[in-house]
Amino acid sequence: MSKEFVHTSLLEELREVFIRGEVLPGQKVPERELCERFGVSRTPLREALKVLAAEGQVELLPNRGAMVPEMSLEVVE
């Protein structure tokens, strides 16, 4: 498999994790658990989280990982 395919596939899988509510708003993203689940190292997972952060789906916390942001009414509307 190409790196691009793995990256795209991982992004889709992570989006599904958040859509299904497996990680709720306000919760820290369980990086180790997700790495094991998807069979990837932390580097590709973190790269995917950076993309999702740019989309507003996660918030990156310096030296603490990533968290699913709380949704405000402004964002929902």
Short mmCIF file of C-alpha atoms in Angstrom, two decimals:
data_model
loop_
_atom_site.label_atom_id
_atom_site.label_comp_id
_atom_site.label_asym_id
_atom_site.label_seq_id
_atom_site.Cartn_x
_atom_site.Cartn_y
_atom_site.Cartn_z
CA MET A 1 0.00 0.00 0.00
CA SER A 2 1.19 3.51 -0.74
CA LYS A 3 1.73 6.05 2.02
CA GLU A 4 -0.95 8.27 0.47
CA PHE A 5 -3.50 5.44 0.57
CA VAL A 6 -2.67 4.67 4.21
CA HIS A 7 -2.94 8.37 5.11
CA THR A 8 -6.28 8.78 3.33
CA SER A 9 -7.64 5.56 4.80
CA LEU A 10 -6.53 6.55 8.30
CA LEU A 11 -8.19 9.96 7.95
CA GLU A 12 -11.46 8.31 6.94
CA GLU A 13 -11.28 5.85 9.84
CA LEU A 14 -10.57 8.63 12.35
CA ARG A 15 -13.45 10.73 11.03
CA GLU A 16 -15.74 7.73 11.56
CA VAL A 17 -14.48 7.33 15.14
CA PHE A 18 -15.52 10.92 15.88
CA ILE A 19 -18.81 10.73 13.95
CA ARG A 20 -19.85 7.58 15.83
CA GLY A 21 -19.08 9.32 19.12
CA GLU A 22 -16.41 6.84 20.19
CA VAL A 23 -14.45 9.83 21.46
CA LEU A 24 -16.80 12.44 22.88
CA PRO A 25 -16.39 16.23 22.89
CA GLY A 26 -14.06 17.24 25.70
CA GLN A 27 -12.29 13.87 25.73
CA LYS A 28 -8.64 13.37 24.92
CA VAL A 29 -7.99 11.33 21.77
CA PRO A 30 -6.57 7.94 22.88
CA GLU A 31 -3.55 7.86 20.55
CA ARG A 32 -2.04 4.56 21.70
CA GLU A 33 -5.38 2.75 21.49
CA LEU A 34 -6.05 4.11 18.00
CA CYS A 35 -2.53 3.21 16.81
CA GLU A 36 -3.10 -0.38 17.91
CA ARG A 37 -6.59 -0.48 16.42
CA PHE A 38 -5.50 0.78 13.00
CA GLY A 39 -2.08 -0.88 12.94
CA VAL A 40 -0.08 2.33 12.53
CA SER A 41 2.69 4.03 14.48
CA ARG A 42 2.16 7.33 16.28
CA THR A 43 3.71 9.41 13.49
CA PRO A 44 1.03 8.73 10.83
CA LEU A 45 -1.69 9.05 13.46
CA ARG A 46 -0.37 12.42 14.56
CA GLU A 47 -0.08 13.59 10.94
CA ALA A 48 -3.73 12.63 10.42
CA LEU A 49 -4.69 14.46 13.62
CA LYS A 50 -2.99 17.60 12.26
CA VAL A 51 -5.21 17.43 9.17
CA LEU A 52 -8.29 16.93 11.33
CA ALA A 53 -7.22 19.87 13.52
CA ALA A 54 -7.04 22.08 10.42
CA GLU A 55 -10.62 20.97 9.65
CA GLY A 56 -11.70 21.79 13.22
CA GLN A 57 -12.54 18.19 14.13
CA VAL A 58 -9.91 17.97 16.87
CA GLU A 59 -7.90 20.44 18.91
CA LEU A 60 -4.16 19.89 19.31
CA LEU A 61 -2.91 20.57 22.83
CA PRO A 62 0.85 21.27 23.08
CA ASN A 63 2.62 18.44 24.94
CA ARG A 64 -0.76 16.85 25.79
CA GLY A 65 -2.04 15.30 22.55
CA ALA A 66 -5.36 15.98 20.88
CA MET A 67 -8.88 16.51 22.16
CA VAL A 68 -12.30 16.53 20.53
CA PRO A 69 -13.52 20.12 20.94
CA GLU A 70 -16.77 21.03 22.64
CA MET A 71 -19.31 22.23 20.09
CA SER A 72 -20.76 25.69 20.56
CA LEU A 73 -24.13 26.78 19.21
CA GLU A 74 -22.31 29.09 16.79
CA VAL A 75 -20.46 26.14 15.23
CA VAL A 76 -23.62 24.05 14.98
CA GLU A 77 -25.57 26.85 13.28
#
